[in-house]
Coordinates of C-alpha atoms in Angstrom, one line a residue:
Chain A
X161 CA -0.2 0.2 0.0
X162 CA 1.5 3.4 -1.0
X163 CA 1.4 6.0 1.4
X164 CA 0.7 9.5 0.2
X165 CA 4.0 11.4 -0.3
X166 CA 5.3 8.2 -1.4
X167 CA 7.2 7.3 -5.1
X168 CA 4.9 4.7 -6.5
X169 CA 6.2 1.7 -7.8
X170 CA 5.4 0.4 -11.3
X171 CA 5.7 -3.0 -12.5
X172 CA 6.4 -3.1 -16.2
X173 CA 5.9 -6.5 -17.5
X174 CA 7.2 -6.9 -21.4
X175 CA 9.2 -9.5 -23.0
X176 CA 10.3 -7.3 -25.8
X177 CA 13.8 -5.6 -24.1
X178 CA 13.1 -2.2 -26.9
X179 CA 9.6 -1.8 -25.9
X180 CA 10.2 -2.6 -22.1
X181 CA 13.4 -0.5 -22.0
X182 CA 11.5 2.4 -23.5
X183 CA 8.8 2.4 -21.1
X184 CA 10.6 2.1 -18.2
X185 CA 12.4 4.9 -18.8
X186 CA 9.7 6.9 -19.6
X187 CA 8.7 6.3 -16.6
X188 CA 11.7 6.7 -14.5
X189 CA 12.0 9.9 -15.9
X190 CA 8.7 11.0 -14.1
X191 CA 9.8 10.3 -10.8
X192 CA 8.1 6.8 -11.0
X193 CA 10.0 3.6 -8.8
X194 CA 10.1 1.0 -11.8
X195 CA 10.4 -2.8 -11.9
X196 CA 10.7 -4.8 -14.4
X197 CA 9.5 -8.2 -15.7
X198 CA 10.1 -10.5 -18.9
X199 CA 7.0 -12.5 -18.4
X200 CA 3.8 -12.9 -16.5
X201 CA 5.1 -16.0 -14.3
X202 CA 7.8 -13.2 -13.0
X203 CA 5.8 -10.6 -12.5
X204 CA 3.2 -12.4 -10.3
X205 CA 6.1 -13.2 -8.6
X206 CA 7.0 -9.8 -8.4
X207 CA 4.0 -8.5 -7.5
X208 CA 3.9 -11.0 -4.2
X209 CA 6.8 -9.0 -2.5
X210 CA 4.3 -6.4 -1.5
X211 CA 4.5 -2.7 -2.8
X212 CA 3.6 -2.5 -6.2
X213 CA 1.2 0.2 -7.0
X214 CA 0.4 -0.3 -10.9
X215 CA 1.0 -2.9 -13.4
X216 CA 1.8 -2.0 -17.1
X217 CA 2.0 -5.4 -19.1
X218 CA 2.1 -6.7 -22.8
X219 CA -0.1 -9.6 -23.9
X220 CA 2.2 -12.0 -26.2
X221 CA 4.7 -12.8 -23.8
X222 CA 6.0 -16.4 -23.5
X223 CA 5.4 -18.6 -20.2
X224 CA 2.6 -16.8 -18.6
X225 CA 0.9 -14.2 -21.6
X226 CA -0.8 -10.6 -20.8
X227 CA -4.7 -12.2 -20.6
X228 CA -3.7 -15.2 -17.9
X229 CA -1.1 -12.3 -16.2
X230 CA -4.2 -9.8 -15.4
X231 CA -6.1 -12.5 -14.4
X232 CA -3.8 -14.3 -12.2
X233 CA -3.9 -10.5 -10.5
X234 CA -7.7 -9.7 -10.5
X235 CA -8.4 -13.4 -8.8
X236 CA -6.2 -12.7 -6.0
X237 CA -7.2 -10.7 -2.9
X238 CA -4.1 -9.3 -2.5
X239 CA -3.4 -7.7 -5.4
X240 CA -7.2 -7.0 -6.9
X241 CA -7.0 -3.2 -6.1
X242 CA -3.4 -3.1 -7.7
X243 CA -4.5 -1.8 -11.5
X244 CA -3.6 -3.3 -14.6
X245 CA -2.8 -1.1 -17.6
X246 CA -2.3 -2.7 -20.8
X247 CA -0.1 -1.5 -23.2
X248 CA -0.2 -4.0 -26.7
X249 CA -0.2 -3.4 -30.7
X250 CA -3.0 -5.9 -30.5
X251 CA -5.7 -3.4 -32.1
X252 CA -8.6 -5.7 -32.3
X253 CA -11.7 -5.1 -30.0
X254 CA -11.9 -8.6 -28.5
X255 CA -8.7 -8.5 -27.1
X256 CA -9.5 -5.3 -25.4
X257 CA -12.9 -6.5 -24.5
X258 CA -11.4 -9.3 -23.3
X259 CA -9.0 -7.4 -21.0
X260 CA -11.4 -5.0 -19.6
X261 CA -14.0 -7.9 -19.0
X262 CA -10.9 -9.0 -16.8
X263 CA -10.5 -6.2 -14.7
X264 CA -7.9 -4.0 -16.3
X265 CA -7.8 -0.2 -15.5
X266 CA -6.7 0.8 -19.4
X267 CA -6.3 -0.7 -22.5
X268 CA -3.6 1.3 -24.4
X269 CA -2.6 0.8 -28.1
X270 CA 0.7 1.0 -28.9
X271 CA 2.3 3.2 -30.8
X272 CA 0.8 5.4 -27.9
X273 CA 1.8 9.4 -27.1
X274 CA 4.2 9.8 -24.0
X275 CA 2.1 12.2 -22.3
X276 CA -1.4 10.0 -22.9
X277 CA 0.8 7.2 -20.8
X278 CA 1.6 9.0 -18.2
X279 CA -1.8 10.2 -17.8
X280 CA -3.0 7.1 -17.6
X281 CA -0.4 5.7 -15.4
X282 CA -1.1 9.0 -13.2
X283 CA -5.2 8.2 -13.3
X284 CA -4.9 4.5 -12.2
X285 CA -2.4 5.4 -9.2
X286 CA -5.0 7.7 -8.2
X287 CA -7.6 5.6 -8.4
X288 CA -5.8 3.2 -6.8
X289 CA -4.6 5.1 -3.6
X290 CA -8.6 6.5 -3.2
X291 CA -9.5 2.7 -2.8
X292 CA -6.7 2.0 -0.8
X293 CA -7.9 4.7 1.1
X294 CA -11.3 3.7 1.1
X295 CA -10.1 0.0 2.2
X296 CA -8.3 1.7 4.8
X297 CA -10.8 3.5 6.1
X298 CA -13.1 0.3 5.8
X299 CA -10.8 -1.4 7.6
X300 CA -10.5 1.3 10.5
X301 CA -14.7 1.8 10.5
X302 CA -14.3 -2.5 11.1
X303 CA -11.9 -1.9 13.8
X304 CA -14.0 0.4 15.8
X305 CA -17.0 -1.2 15.6
X306 CA -15.7 -4.4 16.8
X307 CA -14.3 -2.2 20.0
X308 CA -18.0 -0.3 20.1
X309 CA -19.6 -3.8 19.7
X310 CA -17.2 -5.3 22.7
X311 CA -18.2 -2.2 24.7
X312 CA -22.0 -3.0 24.4
X313 CA -21.2 -6.6 24.5
X314 CA -19.1 -6.7 27.7
X315 CA -20.0 -3.3 28.6
X316 CA -17.9 -4.4 32.4
X317 CA -15.2 -6.5 31.3
X318 CA -12.6 -3.9 30.8
X319 CA -9.5 -6.0 30.3
X320 CA -10.8 -7.4 27.3
X321 CA -12.3 -4.5 26.2
X322 CA -8.7 -2.5 26.1
X323 CA -7.3 -5.7 24.8
X324 CA -9.1 -5.5 21.5
X325 CA -8.4 -1.7 21.7
X326 CA -4.8 -2.1 21.8
X327 CA -5.0 -4.9 19.3
X328 CA -6.8 -2.9 16.7
X329 CA -4.3 0.0 17.7
X330 CA -1.3 -2.3 16.7
X331 CA -2.4 -3.6 13.1
X332 CA -4.1 -0.6 11.8
X333 CA -1.5 1.4 12.7
X334 CA 1.2 -0.4 11.7
X335 CA 2.6 -0.6 15.1
X336 CA 4.5 -3.2 16.9
X337 CA 3.2 -1.9 20.3
X338 CA 0.5 -0.7 22.3
X339 CA -0.1 -0.2 25.5
X340 CA -2.8 1.5 28.0
X341 CA -1.5 3.2 31.1
X342 CA -4.8 3.9 33.8
X343 CA -4.5 6.7 36.0
X344 CA -3.6 6.0 39.8
X345 CA -4.9 7.6 42.5
X346 CA -1.3 8.8 43.3
X347 CA -0.7 10.6 40.3
X348 CA 0.8 7.7 38.9
X349 CA 0.0 5.7 35.2
X350 CA 0.3 2.1 35.5
X351 CA 0.5 -0.3 32.8
X352 CA -3.6 -2.1 32.8
X353 CA -2.8 -3.5 29.3
X354 CA -0.6 -3.8 26.8
X355 CA 1.0 -6.0 23.8
X356 CA 4.2 -5.9 25.2
X357 CA 6.0 -9.0 26.2
X358 CA 5.3 -10.3 30.1
X359 CA 8.7 -9.5 31.0
X360 CA 8.3 -5.4 29.5
X361 CA 4.9 -5.5 30.9
X362 CA 5.8 -6.6 34.4
X363 CA 8.9 -3.9 34.3
X364 CA 6.2 -1.3 33.1
X365 CA 3.6 -2.3 36.3
X366 CA 6.3 -2.2 38.6
X367 CA 7.2 1.2 37.1
X368 CA 4.2 3.2 36.4
X369 CA 5.2 6.6 34.5
X370 CA 4.2 10.2 36.0
X371 CA 4.9 13.2 34.4
X372 CA 8.0 14.0 32.8
X373 CA 9.9 14.2 30.2
X374 CA 11.8 10.6 30.4
X375 CA 8.9 8.7 28.5
X376 CA 6.2 9.7 25.3
X377 CA 3.5 8.4 28.2
X378 CA 5.0 11.5 30.9
X379 CA 5.2 14.0 28.1
X380 CA 1.2 12.9 27.5
X381 CA 0.8 13.2 31.1
X382 CA 2.7 16.9 31.6
X383 CA 1.0 18.6 28.7
X384 CA -2.3 16.4 28.1
X385 CA -2.2 16.2 24.2
X386 CA -1.5 13.7 22.2
X387 CA 2.3 13.9 21.0
X388 CA 4.8 11.7 18.9
X389 CA 8.5 11.5 19.8
X390 CA 9.8 10.3 15.7
X391 CA 12.8 8.7 17.2
X392 CA 13.3 8.2 20.7
X393 CA 17.0 7.0 20.4
X394 CA 17.8 10.2 19.0
X395 CA 15.6 12.0 21.6
X396 CA 18.1 13.1 24.2
X397 CA 15.0 13.2 27.2
X398 CA 13.8 9.9 26.3
X399 CA 14.8 7.4 29.5
X400 CA 12.3 4.7 29.6
X401 CA 14.3 1.5 29.7
X402 CA 11.3 -0.4 28.3
X403 CA 11.6 1.5 25.1
X404 CA 14.9 1.6 24.7
X405 CA 15.5 -1.9 25.2
X406 CA 12.9 -2.4 23.3
X407 CA 14.2 -1.5 20.0
X408 CA 11.5 1.4 19.5
X409 CA 12.2 4.1 17.3
X410 CA 9.0 6.3 16.9
X411 CA 6.0 6.2 19.6
X412 CA 2.6 8.3 19.7
X413 CA 0.8 8.7 22.6
X414 CA -2.7 10.3 23.3
X415 CA -4.6 11.2 26.5
X416 CA -7.7 9.4 27.9
X417 CA -10.3 11.8 29.3
X418 CA -13.2 11.4 31.3
X419 CA -15.1 14.5 31.1
X420 CA -11.9 16.8 30.0
X421 CA -9.7 15.4 33.3
X422 CA -6.8 13.0 32.0
X423 CA -7.6 9.1 33.5
X424 CA -5.6 7.1 31.2
X425 CA -2.8 7.1 28.3
X426 CA -2.6 5.6 25.1
X427 CA 0.6 4.4 23.3
X428 CA 1.5 2.8 20.1
X429 CA 5.4 2.6 19.1
X430 CA 7.1 0.7 16.2
X431 CA 11.0 0.0 15.8
X432 CA 11.5 1.9 12.7
X433 CA 11.8 5.5 12.5
X434 CA 8.2 5.7 10.7
X435 CA 6.1 8.9 12.4
X436 CA 2.5 8.0 12.5
X437 CA 0.3 10.0 10.0
X438 CA -2.4 12.4 10.8
X439 CA -5.3 9.4 10.2
X440 CA -3.6 7.0 12.1
X441 CA -2.9 9.6 15.4
X442 CA -6.6 10.6 14.7
X443 CA -7.6 6.7 14.6
X444 CA -5.7 6.0 18.0
X445 CA -7.4 9.3 19.9
X446 CA -10.4 7.0 18.7
X447 CA -9.5 4.3 20.6
X448 CA -8.4 6.3 23.4
X449 CA -12.2 7.6 23.3
X450 CA -13.5 3.8 23.7
X451 CA -11.3 3.1 26.2
X452 CA -12.3 6.5 28.2
X453 CA -16.1 5.2 28.0
X454 CA -15.3 1.6 28.9
X455 CA -13.3 3.0 31.8
X456 CA -16.2 5.1 32.7
X457 CA -18.6 2.3 32.5
X458 CA -16.5 -0.1 34.5
X459 CA -16.4 2.3 37.1
X460 CA -20.2 3.3 36.8
X461 CA -21.3 -0.2 37.5
X462 CA -18.7 -0.6 40.6
X463 CA -20.7 2.5 41.9
X464 CA -23.9 1.3 41.0
X465 CA -23.3 -1.8 43.3
X466 CA -21.3 -0.2 46.0
X467 CA -24.8 2.1 46.1
X468 CA -26.5 -0.5 45.6
X469 CA -24.9 -2.2 48.4
X470 CA -25.0 0.9 50.7
X471 CA -28.8 1.5 49.8
X472 CA -29.6 -2.2 50.5
X473 CA -29.0 -1.3 54.4
X474 CA -30.6 2.0 54.2
X475 CA -33.7 1.7 52.1
X476 CA -36.3 -1.2 51.5
X477 CA -34.4 -3.9 48.7
X478 CA -36.7 -3.6 46.6
X479 CA -36.4 0.2 46.6
X480 CA -33.0 -0.3 45.9
X481 CA -34.0 -2.8 42.8
X482 CA -36.3 -0.5 41.5
X483 CA -33.6 2.3 41.4
X484 CA -31.4 0.0 39.3
X485 CA -34.4 -1.7 37.0
X486 CA -35.0 -0.8 33.3
X487 CA -38.9 0.2 34.8
X488 CA -37.3 2.3 37.4
X489 CA -37.1 5.3 35.7
X490 CA -40.9 5.1 34.6
X491 CA -42.1 4.6 38.2
X492 CA -39.4 7.1 39.7
X493 CA -41.2 9.6 37.5
X494 CA -44.5 9.4 39.3
X495 CA -47.6 7.1 39.6
X496 CA -50.8 7.1 41.5
X497 CA -51.8 3.6 43.0
X498 CA -53.7 2.5 46.3
X499 CA -51.7 1.2 49.3
X500 CA -51.7 0.8 52.6
X501 CA -49.3 3.0 54.6
X502 CA -48.3 2.6 57.9
X503 CA -46.7 5.1 60.8
X504 CA -45.2 4.0 63.6
X505 CA -43.5 5.8 66.8
X506 CA -42.7 5.3 70.2
X507 CA -44.9 6.7 72.5
X508 CA -42.5 8.8 75.5
X509 CA -39.7 9.0 72.9
X510 CA -39.5 12.8 73.0
X511 CA -39.3 13.3 76.6
X512 CA -36.9 10.0 76.9
X513 CA -34.5 11.5 74.0
X514 CA -34.1 15.0 76.2
X515 CA -33.5 13.7 79.1
X516 CA -31.4 10.6 78.3
X517 CA -27.8 10.5 77.3
X518 CA -27.4 10.4 73.4
X519 CA -25.6 7.0 73.4
X520 CA -28.6 5.7 75.2
X521 CA -30.9 7.4 73.0
X522 CA -29.1 5.7 69.9
X523 CA -28.8 2.7 72.2
X524 CA -32.5 2.1 72.2
X525 CA -33.0 3.6 68.5
X526 CA -30.3 1.1 67.1
X527 CA -32.3 -1.7 68.5
X528 CA -35.4 -0.5 67.9
X529 CA -34.5 0.0 64.0
X530 CA -33.4 -3.3 63.8
X531 CA -36.5 -5.1 64.9
X532 CA -38.6 -3.2 62.5
X533 CA -36.2 -3.1 59.5
X534 CA -36.1 -7.0 59.4
X535 CA -39.7 -7.4 60.0
X536 CA -39.9 -4.7 57.0
X537 CA -38.0 -6.7 54.8
X538 CA -39.9 -10.2 56.2
X539 CA -43.5 -8.7 55.2
X540 CA -42.4 -7.1 52.3
X541 CA -43.3 -3.4 52.9
X542 CA -41.5 -0.4 51.5
X543 CA -39.8 1.9 54.3
X544 CA -40.6 5.4 52.3
X545 CA -38.7 6.6 55.8
X546 CA -37.2 6.1 59.4
X547 CA -36.7 9.5 61.6
X548 CA -36.2 9.1 64.8
X549 CA -38.4 6.6 66.1
X550 CA -40.9 7.5 63.2
X551 CA -41.3 5.0 60.7
X552 CA -43.5 5.0 57.7
X553 CA -43.6 2.2 55.7
X554 CA -45.9 1.4 52.4
X555 CA -47.3 -2.2 51.1
X556 CA -48.0 -2.6 47.4
X557 CA -45.8 -0.3 45.9
X558 CA -43.3 -0.5 43.7
X559 CA -43.9 -4.5 44.3
X560 CA -47.6 -5.5 43.6
X561 CA -49.3 -7.1 46.8
X562 CA -52.5 -8.4 46.5
X563 CA -52.6 -8.7 49.9
X564 CA -51.1 -5.2 50.9
X565 CA -53.8 -4.5 54.1
X566 CA -52.8 -8.1 55.7
X567 CA -49.5 -8.0 55.0
X568 CA -49.4 -4.0 56.7
X569 CA -51.3 -5.3 59.7
X570 CA -49.5 -8.3 59.8
X571 CA -46.5 -6.5 59.8
X572 CA -47.9 -4.2 62.6
X573 CA -48.5 -6.7 64.9
X574 CA -45.3 -8.5 64.6
X575 CA -43.6 -5.4 65.5
X576 CA -45.5 -4.7 68.4
X577 CA -44.4 -8.0 69.7
X578 CA -41.1 -7.0 68.9
X579 CA -41.0 -3.6 70.5
X580 CA -42.8 -4.9 73.5
X581 CA -40.0 -7.7 74.3
X582 CA -37.8 -4.7 73.7
X583 CA -39.8 -2.0 76.0
X584 CA -39.8 -5.0 78.9
X585 CA -35.8 -4.4 78.5
X586 CA -35.7 -0.6 78.4
X587 CA -38.2 -0.3 81.9
X588 CA -35.6 -2.3 83.4
X589 CA -32.9 0.7 83.0
X590 CA -35.5 2.5 83.4
X591 CA -37.5 3.9 80.1
X592 CA -41.0 3.8 79.5
X593 CA -41.3 3.6 76.0
X594 CA -44.8 1.8 74.2
X595 CA -44.9 1.5 70.7
X596 CA -48.4 3.0 69.0
X597 CA -49.6 2.5 64.8
X598 CA -51.6 3.7 62.3
X599 CA -52.7 2.1 59.4
X600 CA -54.7 3.4 56.4
X601 CA -55.5 2.1 53.1
X602 CA -55.9 4.9 50.5
X603 CA -54.6 6.3 47.0
X604 CA -51.4 7.8 47.1
X605 CA -49.2 9.5 44.8
X606 CA -45.6 7.7 44.5
X607 CA -42.2 8.8 43.4
X608 CA -39.2 10.6 43.3
X609 CA -39.9 13.1 46.2
X610 CA -36.9 16.1 47.1
X611 CA -34.6 18.4 45.5
X612 CA -31.3 17.7 43.5
X613 CA -28.9 15.7 44.8
X614 CA -31.3 14.1 48.1
X615 CA -34.2 12.0 46.7
X616 CA -36.2 9.4 48.4
X617 CA -38.5 7.8 46.9
X618 CA -41.8 8.3 48.7
X619 CA -45.6 8.5 48.7
X620 CA -48.0 11.6 49.2
X621 CA -51.8 11.6 49.6
X622 CA -54.2 11.7 52.3
X623 CA -53.7 7.8 52.9
X624 CA -50.7 8.7 53.8
X625 CA -51.6 12.1 56.5
X626 CA -54.3 9.6 58.2
X627 CA -52.0 7.1 58.7
X628 CA -49.8 9.6 60.8
X629 CA -52.7 11.0 62.4
X630 CA -54.2 7.4 63.6
X631 CA -50.6 7.0 64.6
X632 CA -49.9 9.4 67.0
X633 CA -53.8 8.9 68.2
X634 CA -52.7 5.6 68.8
X635 CA -51.6 4.9 72.5
X636 CA -49.0 2.4 73.5
X637 CA -49.5 -1.3 72.6
X638 CA -52.1 -0.1 69.9
X639 CA -52.4 -0.2 66.3
X640 CA -55.5 1.7 64.8
X641 CA -56.6 0.9 61.3
X642 CA -59.1 2.8 59.1
X643 CA -62.2 1.2 57.6
X644 CA -60.6 0.4 54.5
X645 CA -58.3 -1.9 56.1
X646 CA -60.3 -3.1 58.2
X647 CA -62.7 -4.1 55.6
X648 CA -59.9 -6.0 53.8
X649 CA -58.6 -7.6 56.6
X650 CA -61.7 -8.2 58.6
X651 CA -61.3 -12.1 58.5
X652 CA -58.2 -12.4 59.5
X653 CA -58.2 -10.2 62.5
X654 CA -59.4 -9.8 65.7
X655 CA -60.6 -6.0 66.2
X656 CA -62.2 -3.6 68.8
X657 CA -63.7 -0.4 68.3
X658 CA -62.1 3.0 69.1
X659 CA -65.0 4.9 68.5
X660 CA -64.7 7.7 66.1
X661 CA -61.3 10.0 66.1
X662 CA -61.5 13.3 65.5
X663 CA -58.6 14.0 63.5
X664 CA -57.2 17.8 63.4
X665 CA -57.3 18.8 59.7
X666 CA -60.3 16.6 58.5
X667 CA -63.8 17.5 59.5
X668 CA -65.6 14.1 59.6
X669 CA -64.7 12.4 62.7
X670 CA -63.1 8.7 61.6
X671 CA -63.9 5.2 62.9
X672 CA -61.2 3.4 63.3
X673 CA -60.0 0.2 65.5
X674 CA -57.4 -1.7 67.6
X675 CA -56.1 -4.1 66.5
X676 CA -56.2 -7.0 69.2
X677 CA -54.8 -9.7 67.5
X678 CA -53.7 -11.3 63.8
X679 CA -54.3 -15.1 63.3
X680 CA -50.9 -16.1 61.6
X681 CA -51.0 -15.6 58.4
X682 CA -48.4 -16.6 55.1
X683 CA -47.2 -14.0 53.4
X684 CA -46.6 -14.6 49.8
X685 CA -43.2 -14.2 48.5
X686 CA -42.9 -11.2 46.7
X687 CA -44.5 -10.9 43.2
X688 CA -44.1 -9.0 40.7
X689 CA -43.1 -5.3 40.0
X690 CA -45.9 -3.2 38.4
Chain B
X66 CA 17.7 10.0 -46.1
X67 CA 16.5 6.2 -46.2
X68 CA 12.7 5.7 -45.8
X69 CA 12.9 3.0 -43.7
X70 CA 12.7 5.4 -40.4
X71 CA 9.4 7.7 -40.3
X72 CA 9.8 10.7 -39.5
X73 CA 7.1 11.7 -36.8
X74 CA 7.0 8.0 -35.2
X75 CA 11.2 8.7 -34.5
X76 CA 10.4 12.2 -33.2
X77 CA 7.4 10.6 -31.0
X78 CA 10.3 8.0 -29.9
X79 CA 12.8 10.6 -29.2
X80 CA 10.1 12.7 -27.3
X81 CA 9.7 9.5 -24.9
X82 CA 12.8 9.0 -23.6
X83 CA 12.8 13.0 -22.9
X84 CA 15.4 13.5 -26.1
X85 CA 18.4 11.4 -24.0
X86 CA 19.7 10.5 -27.1
X87 CA 23.2 8.3 -25.9
X88 CA 19.5 6.3 -23.9
X89 CA 18.5 5.8 -27.5
X90 CA 22.3 4.5 -28.9
X91 CA 21.7 1.6 -26.1
X92 CA 18.5 1.1 -27.2
X93 CA 19.7 0.6 -30.8
X94 CA 22.4 -1.8 -29.7
X95 CA 19.5 -3.9 -28.1
X96 CA 17.3 -3.6 -31.0
X97 CA 19.7 -4.7 -33.2
X98 CA 20.7 -7.9 -31.1
X99 CA 17.4 -8.5 -30.3
X100 CA 15.9 -8.1 -33.6
X101 CA 18.8 -10.4 -35.4
X102 CA 17.9 -13.2 -32.3
X103 CA 13.9 -12.5 -33.5
X104 CA 14.5 -13.0 -37.7
X105 CA 16.5 -16.4 -36.3
X106 CA 13.3 -17.4 -34.5
X107 CA 11.3 -16.9 -37.6
X108 CA 13.2 -18.7 -39.6
X109 CA 13.6 -21.4 -37.1
X110 CA 10.0 -21.7 -36.6
X111 CA 9.1 -22.0 -39.8
X112 CA 11.1 -24.7 -40.8
X113 CA 9.7 -26.4 -37.3
X114 CA 6.0 -25.7 -39.1
X115 CA 5.8 -23.4 -35.5
X116 CA 3.0 -21.0 -36.1
X117 CA 2.9 -20.4 -32.5
X118 CA 6.4 -19.4 -32.8
X119 CA 6.7 -17.4 -35.7
X120 CA 3.9 -15.4 -34.6
X121 CA 5.0 -13.8 -31.8
X122 CA 8.9 -13.1 -33.4
X123 CA 7.0 -11.1 -35.7
X124 CA 4.8 -9.4 -33.4
X125 CA 7.7 -8.5 -30.8
X126 CA 9.9 -7.5 -34.1
X127 CA 6.7 -5.6 -35.3
X128 CA 6.2 -3.9 -32.0
X129 CA 10.1 -2.8 -31.6
X130 CA 10.2 -1.4 -34.8
X131 CA 7.3 0.7 -34.8
X132 CA 8.6 2.1 -31.2
X133 CA 12.0 3.1 -32.9
X134 CA 9.8 4.4 -36.1
X135 CA 10.4 1.7 -38.7
X136 CA 7.3 1.6 -39.7
X137 CA 7.9 0.0 -43.0
X138 CA 10.0 -3.2 -41.4
X139 CA 6.9 -2.9 -38.7
X140 CA 4.6 -3.4 -41.6
X141 CA 6.6 -6.3 -43.1
X142 CA 6.5 -7.9 -39.2
X143 CA 2.8 -7.7 -39.6
X144 CA 1.9 -9.4 -42.6
X145 CA 3.8 -12.0 -41.3
X146 CA 2.5 -12.4 -37.8
X147 CA -0.9 -12.4 -39.1
X148 CA -0.8 -15.1 -41.9
X149 CA 1.4 -17.2 -39.1
X150 CA -1.4 -16.7 -36.6
X151 CA -4.3 -17.8 -39.6
X152 CA -1.4 -20.7 -40.6
X153 CA -1.1 -19.8 -44.0
X154 CA 2.7 -20.6 -43.5
X155 CA 3.5 -21.1 -47.2
X156 CA 5.5 -18.6 -49.1
X157 CA 6.4 -17.3 -46.2
X158 CA 10.2 -18.0 -46.3
X159 CA 10.6 -15.0 -48.9
X160 CA 8.5 -12.4 -46.6
X161 CA 11.4 -13.2 -43.6
X162 CA 14.2 -12.4 -45.8
X163 CA 12.3 -9.1 -46.9
X164 CA 12.4 -8.6 -43.3
X165 CA 16.2 -9.6 -42.7
X166 CA 16.9 -7.1 -45.8
X167 CA 14.5 -3.7 -44.5
X168 CA 15.9 -4.8 -40.9
X169 CA 19.6 -4.3 -42.1
X170 CA 18.2 -1.3 -43.9
X171 CA 17.0 0.2 -40.6
X172 CA 20.2 -0.8 -38.8
X173 CA 21.8 1.2 -41.5
X174 CA 19.5 4.1 -40.9
X175 CA 19.1 4.5 -37.4
X176 CA 22.5 5.9 -36.3
X177 CA 22.4 9.1 -38.1
X178 CA 18.8 9.9 -36.7
X179 CA 20.0 9.1 -33.1
X180 CA 22.5 11.6 -33.7
X181 CA 20.2 13.9 -34.9
X182 CA 21.1 14.2 -38.9
X183 CA 19.2 14.2 -41.6

């Protein structure tokens, strides 16, 4: 493949020494690099040693004639792009047609005007350059697509993505090595992947790069820009042993940036002094961008997994899952649904927290939260918030539960029992704390509530307000439920009416029931997310 | 001067080699050696009744003669080339001898042209 600016090499095939000498002379005078063959067989041998940009062939030759030579060139994948110009004295139409059909670029009849032959040579070389560029472009396109495909298929398999990036860079840039250095918290850049030998890679891992002029990676870190050193052996400042001892000469380095911040460096190098051209530099920069995407993805996954782990400790697993699910965004955006809301808190907590030592308060809360937390999870409740002793839980969202009212009541009863156990211990320490619950079934709007940087998945609506009021009305050990909840759980619970409660903000009194006992229920496992 | 060399055709060849007369001198020497060999090939092929070899030898001499402006010789060669291709070998002996005679005439005329005379 001839590169722009390089002298094109033309193969002249003719058994006639006079004609061949004249054509060779013409092309040489024009500045072309010319090689000669006296028949087709020798021409094919010369062609196999790469670097022929065009072939000029006679037709009538011993051993392998022009037609056979042409056919052989055009049927070989490696040489198909090489233009073949037939130069002949055969002026019959059949020969010309046959040559064009076999893939000849042009058919020049002898005697020819020198300017005409040269024009046709120039044209076919130009066409070949375009085809080469096109092929090169397609190759590069295919390689970058391949990297993108791997990024999307194994999004978080960083090593295999980096490996693909580096091998593609070596292949497409005619380089002998490529390496990737990942920025470390201490400001050094350590070899995270490379096509170097195991020994070289080992050395690099033990000797991370830092900003400086002693290596190409160091210079990229220093300047933040893509650059190349045309010959590291001739560069006074270059001192990195792997480059020097590995016999590398030209090395190109490109920054890998994430949101304008340098997170890594890619280098590619050759063992010959052959600077990378602009298109190769662009290609390496493209690979650098892809590496950046892959690294960002991998870090994102790490963050999500970590946050999910942390979230699960503080909020319900349902919401932790929801946040990372595909339906999540839609649910978070807000929706209306019938839910059962449970509010509970500790009677006497306010005065307790005012008089007790902070350590004691935290100790009580820790035991209380631990007891409630496991029961919330067990019953499939969605914890909306913990606020000191106040806890709000709702059911039937985001996970749909046909028996949400019953789950709420069963959970509250289990909580009452658990807190009663704790309360007897607290009493021995002198703290008088009772547990009160309010439960209301009704419609609420659910979704993301809050402001930038601090969002909660929450519920808003009358049912929520009413549950909160019922909880504050409840005496120690009471679980107050509203009419709707009672209607739904009637068969499974034993209640006593507490009459109609007058609730601040509501004009009409609200009938409420205290749950005395709950028959053991089988809590169905969490079903589908709706 | 002789009609063996066509002025326009020779001028084109001169243009082709960038007016380099030293190169042309070498080229004529090549032509002399190769042409003599082709005429020998023609005689051998005719004697052996090998039309294909005869065709190829005539073709080659035709082509290089045309290149050097020896238009008449090229015509004689073309006649033999086509008749050999068509298998009409009869009577070609005298045609080949005519080629040999014209070849000598061309060789006699070429050095003068190369030097820039006439």
